mmCIF file of C-alpha atoms in Angstrom:
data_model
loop_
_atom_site.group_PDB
_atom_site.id
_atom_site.type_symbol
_atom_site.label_atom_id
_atom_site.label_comp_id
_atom_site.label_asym_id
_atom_site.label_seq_id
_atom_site.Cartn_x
_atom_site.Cartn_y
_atom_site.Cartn_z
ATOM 1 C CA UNK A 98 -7.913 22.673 -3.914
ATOM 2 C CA UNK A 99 -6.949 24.694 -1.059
ATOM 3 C CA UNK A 100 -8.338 21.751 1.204
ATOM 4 C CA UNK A 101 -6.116 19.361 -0.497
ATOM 5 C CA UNK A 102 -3.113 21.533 0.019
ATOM 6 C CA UNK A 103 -3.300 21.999 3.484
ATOM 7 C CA UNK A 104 -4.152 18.148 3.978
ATOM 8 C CA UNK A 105 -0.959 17.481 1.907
ATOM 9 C CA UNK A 106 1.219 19.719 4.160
ATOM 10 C CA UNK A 107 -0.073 18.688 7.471
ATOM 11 C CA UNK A 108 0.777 14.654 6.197
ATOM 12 C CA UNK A 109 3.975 15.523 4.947
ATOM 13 C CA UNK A 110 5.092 17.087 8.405
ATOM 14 C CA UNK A 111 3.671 13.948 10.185
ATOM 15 C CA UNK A 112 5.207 11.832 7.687
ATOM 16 C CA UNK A 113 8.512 13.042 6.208
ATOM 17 C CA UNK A 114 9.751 13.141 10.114
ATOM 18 C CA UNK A 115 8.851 9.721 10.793
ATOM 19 C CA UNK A 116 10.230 8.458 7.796
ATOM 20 C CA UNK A 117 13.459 10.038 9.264
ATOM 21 C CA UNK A 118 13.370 8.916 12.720
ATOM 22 C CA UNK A 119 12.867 5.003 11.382
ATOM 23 C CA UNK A 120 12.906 2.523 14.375
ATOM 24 C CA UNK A 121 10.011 2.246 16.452
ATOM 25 C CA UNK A 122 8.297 5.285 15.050
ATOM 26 C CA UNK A 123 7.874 4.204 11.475
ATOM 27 C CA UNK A 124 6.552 0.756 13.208
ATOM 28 C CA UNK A 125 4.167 2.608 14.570
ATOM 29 C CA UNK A 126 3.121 4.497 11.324
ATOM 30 C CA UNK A 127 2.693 1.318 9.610
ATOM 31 C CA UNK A 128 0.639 -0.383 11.980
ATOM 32 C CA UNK A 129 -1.613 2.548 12.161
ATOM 33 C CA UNK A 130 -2.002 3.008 8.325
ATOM 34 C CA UNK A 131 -2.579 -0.464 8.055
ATOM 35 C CA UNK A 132 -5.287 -0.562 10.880
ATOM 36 C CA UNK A 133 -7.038 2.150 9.027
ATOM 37 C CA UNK A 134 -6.528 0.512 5.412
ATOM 38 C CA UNK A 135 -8.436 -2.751 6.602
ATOM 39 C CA UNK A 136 -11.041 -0.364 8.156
ATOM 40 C CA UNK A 137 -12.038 1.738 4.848
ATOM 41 C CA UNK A 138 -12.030 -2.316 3.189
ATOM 42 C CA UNK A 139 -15.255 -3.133 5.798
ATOM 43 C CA UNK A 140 -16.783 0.879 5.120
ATOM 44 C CA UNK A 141 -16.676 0.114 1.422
ATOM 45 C CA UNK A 142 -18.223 -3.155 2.154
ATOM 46 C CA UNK A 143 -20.980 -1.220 4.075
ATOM 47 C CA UNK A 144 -19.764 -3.199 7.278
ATOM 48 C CA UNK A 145 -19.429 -2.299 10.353
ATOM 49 C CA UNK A 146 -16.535 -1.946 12.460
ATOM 50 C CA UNK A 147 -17.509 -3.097 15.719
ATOM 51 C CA UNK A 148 -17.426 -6.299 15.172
ATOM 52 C CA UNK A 149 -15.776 -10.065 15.834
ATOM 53 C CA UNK A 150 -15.241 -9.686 11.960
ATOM 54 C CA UNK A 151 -13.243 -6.217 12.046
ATOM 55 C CA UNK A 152 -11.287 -7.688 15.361
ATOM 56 C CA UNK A 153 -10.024 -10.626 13.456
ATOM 57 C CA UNK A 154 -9.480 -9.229 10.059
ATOM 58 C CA UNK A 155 -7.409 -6.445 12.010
ATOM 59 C CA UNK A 156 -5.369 -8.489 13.874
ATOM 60 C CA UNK A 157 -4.444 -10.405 10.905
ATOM 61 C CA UNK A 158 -3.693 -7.400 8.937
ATOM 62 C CA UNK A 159 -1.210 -6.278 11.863
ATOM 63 C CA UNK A 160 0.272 -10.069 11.668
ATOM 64 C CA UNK A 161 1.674 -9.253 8.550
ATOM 65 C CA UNK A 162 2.094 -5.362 8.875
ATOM 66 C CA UNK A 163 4.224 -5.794 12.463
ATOM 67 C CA UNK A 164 8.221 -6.310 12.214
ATOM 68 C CA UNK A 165 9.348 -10.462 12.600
ATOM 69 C CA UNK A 166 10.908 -9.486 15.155
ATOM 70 C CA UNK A 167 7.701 -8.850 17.440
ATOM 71 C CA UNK A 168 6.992 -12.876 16.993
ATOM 72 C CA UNK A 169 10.143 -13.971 19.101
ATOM 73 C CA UNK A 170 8.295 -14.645 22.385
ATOM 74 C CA UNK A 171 6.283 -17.657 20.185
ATOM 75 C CA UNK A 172 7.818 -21.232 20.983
ATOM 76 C CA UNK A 173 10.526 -22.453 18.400
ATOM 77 C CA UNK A 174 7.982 -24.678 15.797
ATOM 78 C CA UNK A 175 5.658 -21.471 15.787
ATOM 79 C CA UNK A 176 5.688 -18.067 13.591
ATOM 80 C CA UNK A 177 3.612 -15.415 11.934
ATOM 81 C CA UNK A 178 2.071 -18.016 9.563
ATOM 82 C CA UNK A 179 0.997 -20.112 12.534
ATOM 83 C CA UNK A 180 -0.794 -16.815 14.060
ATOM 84 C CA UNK A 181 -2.481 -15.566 10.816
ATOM 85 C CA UNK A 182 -3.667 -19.516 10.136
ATOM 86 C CA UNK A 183 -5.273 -19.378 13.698
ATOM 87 C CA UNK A 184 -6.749 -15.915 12.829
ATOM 88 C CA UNK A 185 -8.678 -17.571 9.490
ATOM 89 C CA UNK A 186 -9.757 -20.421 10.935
ATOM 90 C CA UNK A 187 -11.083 -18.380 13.878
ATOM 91 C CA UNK A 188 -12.462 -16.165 11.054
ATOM 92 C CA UNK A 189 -14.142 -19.330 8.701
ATOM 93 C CA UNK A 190 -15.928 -20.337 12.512
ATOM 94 C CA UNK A 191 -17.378 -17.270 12.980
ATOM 95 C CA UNK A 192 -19.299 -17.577 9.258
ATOM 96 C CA UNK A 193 -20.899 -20.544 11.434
ATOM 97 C CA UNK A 194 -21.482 -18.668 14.837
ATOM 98 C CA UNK A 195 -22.884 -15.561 13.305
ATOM 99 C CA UNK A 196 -25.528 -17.720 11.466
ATOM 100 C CA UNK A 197 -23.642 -16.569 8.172
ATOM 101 C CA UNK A 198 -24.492 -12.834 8.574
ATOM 102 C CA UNK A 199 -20.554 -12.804 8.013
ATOM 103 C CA UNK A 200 -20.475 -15.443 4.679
ATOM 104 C CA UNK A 201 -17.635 -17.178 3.768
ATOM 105 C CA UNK A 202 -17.089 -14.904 0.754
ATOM 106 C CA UNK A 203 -16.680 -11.802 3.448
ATOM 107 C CA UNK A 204 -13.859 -13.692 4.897
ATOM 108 C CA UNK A 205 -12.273 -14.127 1.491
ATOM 109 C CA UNK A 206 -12.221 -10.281 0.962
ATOM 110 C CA UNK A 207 -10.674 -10.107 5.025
ATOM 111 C CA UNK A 208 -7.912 -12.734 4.147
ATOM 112 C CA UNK A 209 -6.782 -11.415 1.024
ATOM 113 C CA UNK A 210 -6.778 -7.647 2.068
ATOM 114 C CA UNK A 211 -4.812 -8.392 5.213
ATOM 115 C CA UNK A 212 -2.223 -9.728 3.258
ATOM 116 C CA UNK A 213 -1.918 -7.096 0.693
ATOM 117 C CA UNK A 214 -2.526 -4.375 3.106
ATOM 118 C CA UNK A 215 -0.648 -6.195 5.997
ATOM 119 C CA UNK A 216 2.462 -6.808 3.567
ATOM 120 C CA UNK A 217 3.072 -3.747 1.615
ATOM 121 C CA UNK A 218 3.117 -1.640 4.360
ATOM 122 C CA UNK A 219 5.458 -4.381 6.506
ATOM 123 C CA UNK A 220 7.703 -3.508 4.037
ATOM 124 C CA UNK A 221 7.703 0.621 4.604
ATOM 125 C CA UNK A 222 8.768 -0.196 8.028
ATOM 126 C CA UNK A 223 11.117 -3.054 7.010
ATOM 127 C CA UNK A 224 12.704 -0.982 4.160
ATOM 128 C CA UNK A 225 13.131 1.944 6.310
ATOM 129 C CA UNK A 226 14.825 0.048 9.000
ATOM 130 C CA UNK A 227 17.298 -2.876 7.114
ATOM 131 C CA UNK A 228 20.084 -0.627 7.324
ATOM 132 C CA UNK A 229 21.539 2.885 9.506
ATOM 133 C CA UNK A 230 22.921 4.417 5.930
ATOM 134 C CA UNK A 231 20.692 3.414 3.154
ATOM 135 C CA UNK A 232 17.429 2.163 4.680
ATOM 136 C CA UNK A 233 15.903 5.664 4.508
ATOM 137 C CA UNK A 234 17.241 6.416 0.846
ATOM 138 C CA UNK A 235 16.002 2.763 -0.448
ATOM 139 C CA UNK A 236 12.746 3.695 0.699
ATOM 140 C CA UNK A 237 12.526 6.977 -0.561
ATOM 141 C CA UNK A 238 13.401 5.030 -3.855
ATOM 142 C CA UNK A 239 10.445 3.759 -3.887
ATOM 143 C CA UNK A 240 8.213 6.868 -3.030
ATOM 144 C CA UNK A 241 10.399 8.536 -5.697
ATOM 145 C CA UNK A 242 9.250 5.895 -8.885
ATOM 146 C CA UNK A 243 5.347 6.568 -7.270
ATOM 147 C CA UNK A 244 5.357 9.648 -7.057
ATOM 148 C CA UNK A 245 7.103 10.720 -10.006
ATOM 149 C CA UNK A 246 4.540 8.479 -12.099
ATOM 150 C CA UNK A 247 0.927 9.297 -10.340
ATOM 151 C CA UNK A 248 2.589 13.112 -10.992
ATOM 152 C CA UNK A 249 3.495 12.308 -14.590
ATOM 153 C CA UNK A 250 0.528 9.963 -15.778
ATOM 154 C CA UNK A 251 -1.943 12.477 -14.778
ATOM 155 C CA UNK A 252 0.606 15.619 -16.574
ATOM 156 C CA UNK A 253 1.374 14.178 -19.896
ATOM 157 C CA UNK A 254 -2.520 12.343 -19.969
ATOM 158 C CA UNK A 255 -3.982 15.828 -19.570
ATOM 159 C CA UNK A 256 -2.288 17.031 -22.068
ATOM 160 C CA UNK A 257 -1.121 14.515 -24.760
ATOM 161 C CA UNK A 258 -3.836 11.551 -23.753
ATOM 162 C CA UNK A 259 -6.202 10.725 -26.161
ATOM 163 C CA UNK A 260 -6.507 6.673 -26.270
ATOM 164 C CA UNK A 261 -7.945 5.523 -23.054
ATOM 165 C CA UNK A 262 -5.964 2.947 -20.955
ATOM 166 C CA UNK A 263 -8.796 0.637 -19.459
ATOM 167 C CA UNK A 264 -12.125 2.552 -19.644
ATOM 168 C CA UNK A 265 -14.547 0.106 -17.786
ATOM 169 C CA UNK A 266 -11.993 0.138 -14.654
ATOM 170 C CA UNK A 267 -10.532 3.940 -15.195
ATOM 171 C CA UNK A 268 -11.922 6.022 -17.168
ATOM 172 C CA UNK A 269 -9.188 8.990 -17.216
ATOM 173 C CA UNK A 270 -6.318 6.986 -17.541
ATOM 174 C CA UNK A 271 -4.518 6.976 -20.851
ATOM 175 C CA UNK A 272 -1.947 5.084 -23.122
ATOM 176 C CA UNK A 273 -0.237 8.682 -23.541
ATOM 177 C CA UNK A 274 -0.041 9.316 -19.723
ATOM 178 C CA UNK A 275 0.910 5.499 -18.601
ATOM 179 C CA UNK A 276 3.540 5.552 -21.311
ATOM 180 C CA UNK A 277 5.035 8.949 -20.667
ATOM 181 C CA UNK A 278 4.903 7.975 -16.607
ATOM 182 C CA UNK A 279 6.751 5.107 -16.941
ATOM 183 C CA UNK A 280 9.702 6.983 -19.220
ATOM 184 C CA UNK A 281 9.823 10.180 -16.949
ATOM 185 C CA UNK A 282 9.835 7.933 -13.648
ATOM 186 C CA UNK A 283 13.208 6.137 -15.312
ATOM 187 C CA UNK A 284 15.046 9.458 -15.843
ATOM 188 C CA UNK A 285 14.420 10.722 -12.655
ATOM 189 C CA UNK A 286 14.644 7.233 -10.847
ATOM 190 C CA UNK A 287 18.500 7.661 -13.222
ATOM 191 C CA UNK A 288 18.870 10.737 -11.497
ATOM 192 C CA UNK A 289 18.179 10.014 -8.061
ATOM 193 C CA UNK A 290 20.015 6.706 -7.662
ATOM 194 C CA UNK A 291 23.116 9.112 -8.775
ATOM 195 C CA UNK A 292 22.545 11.653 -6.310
ATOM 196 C CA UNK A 293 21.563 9.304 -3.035
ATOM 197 C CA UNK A 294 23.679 6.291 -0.965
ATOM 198 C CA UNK A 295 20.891 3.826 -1.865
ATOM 199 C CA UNK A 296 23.451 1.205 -2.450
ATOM 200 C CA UNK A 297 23.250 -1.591 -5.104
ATOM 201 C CA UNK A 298 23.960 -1.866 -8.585
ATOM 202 C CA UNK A 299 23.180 1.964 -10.069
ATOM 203 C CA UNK A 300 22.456 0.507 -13.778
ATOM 204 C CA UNK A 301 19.920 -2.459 -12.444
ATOM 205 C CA UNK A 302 17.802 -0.193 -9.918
ATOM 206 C CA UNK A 303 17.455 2.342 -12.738
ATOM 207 C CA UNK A 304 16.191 -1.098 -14.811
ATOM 208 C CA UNK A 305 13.848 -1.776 -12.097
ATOM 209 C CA UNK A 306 12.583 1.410 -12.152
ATOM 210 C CA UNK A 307 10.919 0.674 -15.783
ATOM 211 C CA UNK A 308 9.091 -2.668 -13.942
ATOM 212 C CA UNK A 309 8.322 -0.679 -10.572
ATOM 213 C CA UNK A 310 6.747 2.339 -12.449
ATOM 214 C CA UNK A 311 3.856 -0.203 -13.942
ATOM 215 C CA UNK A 312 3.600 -2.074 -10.867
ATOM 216 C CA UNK A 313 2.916 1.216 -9.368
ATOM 217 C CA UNK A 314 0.269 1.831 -12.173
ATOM 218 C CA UNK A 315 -1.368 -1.403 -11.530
ATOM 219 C CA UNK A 316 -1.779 -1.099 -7.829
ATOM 220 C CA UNK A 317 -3.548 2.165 -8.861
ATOM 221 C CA UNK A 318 -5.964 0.486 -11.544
ATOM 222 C CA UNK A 319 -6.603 -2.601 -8.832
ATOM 223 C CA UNK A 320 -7.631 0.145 -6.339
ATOM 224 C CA UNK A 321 -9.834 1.600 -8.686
ATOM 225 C CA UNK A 322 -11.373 -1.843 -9.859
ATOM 226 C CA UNK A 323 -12.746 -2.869 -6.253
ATOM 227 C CA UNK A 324 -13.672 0.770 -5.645
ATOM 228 C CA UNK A 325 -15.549 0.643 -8.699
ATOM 229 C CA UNK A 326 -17.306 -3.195 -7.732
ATOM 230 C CA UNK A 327 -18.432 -1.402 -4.599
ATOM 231 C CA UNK A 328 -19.487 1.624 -5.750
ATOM 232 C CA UNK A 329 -17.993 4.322 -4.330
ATOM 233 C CA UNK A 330 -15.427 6.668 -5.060
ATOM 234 C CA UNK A 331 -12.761 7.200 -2.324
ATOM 235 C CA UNK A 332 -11.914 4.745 -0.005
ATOM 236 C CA UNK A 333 -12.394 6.740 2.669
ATOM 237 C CA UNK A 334 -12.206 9.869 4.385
ATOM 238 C CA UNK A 335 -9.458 10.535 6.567
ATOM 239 C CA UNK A 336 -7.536 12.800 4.280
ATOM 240 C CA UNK A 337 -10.273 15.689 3.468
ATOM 241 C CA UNK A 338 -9.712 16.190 -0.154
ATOM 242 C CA UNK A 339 -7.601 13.099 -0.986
ATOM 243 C CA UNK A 340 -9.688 10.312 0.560
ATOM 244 C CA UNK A 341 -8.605 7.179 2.253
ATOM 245 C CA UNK A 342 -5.338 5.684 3.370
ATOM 246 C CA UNK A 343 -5.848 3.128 0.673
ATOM 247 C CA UNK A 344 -6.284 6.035 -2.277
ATOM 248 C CA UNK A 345 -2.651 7.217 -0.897
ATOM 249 C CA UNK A 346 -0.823 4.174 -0.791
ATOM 250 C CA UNK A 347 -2.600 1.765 -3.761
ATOM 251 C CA UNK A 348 0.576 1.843 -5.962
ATOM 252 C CA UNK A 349 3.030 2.008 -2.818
ATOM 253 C CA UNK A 350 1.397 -1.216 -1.487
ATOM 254 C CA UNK A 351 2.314 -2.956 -5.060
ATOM 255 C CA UNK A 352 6.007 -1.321 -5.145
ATOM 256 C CA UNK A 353 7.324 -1.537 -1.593
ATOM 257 C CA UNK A 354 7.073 -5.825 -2.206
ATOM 258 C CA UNK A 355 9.108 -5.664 -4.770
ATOM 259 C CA UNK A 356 11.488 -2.748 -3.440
ATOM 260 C CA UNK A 357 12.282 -5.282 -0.598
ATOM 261 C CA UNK A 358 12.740 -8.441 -2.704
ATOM 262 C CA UNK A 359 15.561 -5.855 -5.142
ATOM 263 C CA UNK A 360 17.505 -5.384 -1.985
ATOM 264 C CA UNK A 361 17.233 -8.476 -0.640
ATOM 265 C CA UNK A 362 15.131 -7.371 2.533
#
């Protein structure tokens, strides 16, 4: 415990300032997290990272994860689709150059991690930085419905849970604590949208909120499904007593999409 408190505290002073700051430095922040996401994908995979495979797979993770705006120096007809194509194609020829001790279903698992790794955290940059006044408070939106439900779930399941949720994928997770997440996260989603210039309609974010709060829940029960197919049971080890990057940020990767899409970002 007293690991995962100091771990905690040391993130939240990296973090918390960044978050802050905005611009270049949350850029930053998301590039790294999702270098290191893609990363504890290969580890759980039992692959290794140096590699043509990890190169590739990273730089098409980063494709996504960078802002638009880093694609302006490509000519007119081209774009970020055009770049991640050229990165899966180059991936598909290397199943043929490495004699297929990289296999066509390895570069399925590359492609579809760097786009939901790549995406969701685009978005905690993008979010952050769509607007001076209420990029920072839309964002903190959405940390506010994930937090407030991993908190609650794992509160009102300890004490109230007693009908599991989805055994075979998570077996700690209950009806009681999903339920009683979801209806806690909309009273203090209610709250906050009061309190903070987020912008938008007050009565449709707190709406949202209901939606956003399972989202949340099922970016935490997809994390745990592949964790589960490979067999281990963090994703990683970079936070001593919390795990990966991916154990952090599996429900923020599934809300921040749909944060961006509510405000039109």
């Amino acid at each position: 415990m007293k690991q995962r408190v100091i771990t905690a505290v040391v993130a939240l002073l990296i973090f918390i300032p960044v978050l802050v700051a905005g611009g270049m430095w949350i850029d930053w922040l998301a590039a790294f997290l999702a270098a290191v996401s893609i990363s504890e994908v290969f580890l759980m995979k039992k692959q290794i990272l140096v590699s043509v495979g990890f190169t590739l797979a990273a730089l098409a993770t980063l494709t996504w994860t960078v802002p638009n705006s880093f694609f302006g120096f490509l000519p007119k007809n081209w774009s970020k689709w055009g770049v991640f194509y050229s990165l899966v194609m180059m991936l598909l020829t290397w199943t043929v150059l490495s004699k297929n001790k990289t296999t066509f279903d390895d570069i399925g698992v590359y492609v579809l991690s760097s786009l939901y790794i790549g995406t969701g955290f685009h978005y905690l940059a993008a979010i952050r930085n769509s607007d001076p006044v209420h990029g920072l408070w839309r964002l903190l939106f959405a940390f506010v419905i994930v937090w407030t439900t991993d908190t609650a779930a794992y509160m009102v399941g300890r004490k109230f849970g007693k009908h599991k949720l989805w055994p075979v994928i998570s077996p700690n997770k209950t009806w009681e604590g999903s339920i009683g997440a979801v209806i806690i996260a909309v009273i203090v989603t209610a709250i906050y949208v009061n309190l903070a210039p987020v912008g938008g309609d007050k009565t449709s974010l707190i709406i949202a909120s209901f939606f956003l709060s399972i989202a949340g829940q099922m970016g935490d029960l997809v994390e745990s499904a592949y964790k589960r197919f490979y067999g281990v049971k963090d994703s990683g080890k970079i936070l001593p007593g919390h795990g990966g990057i991916l154990d952090r940020f599996d429900s923020t990767l599934f809300v921040l999409p749909i944060v961006a899409l509510i405000f039109g970002i």
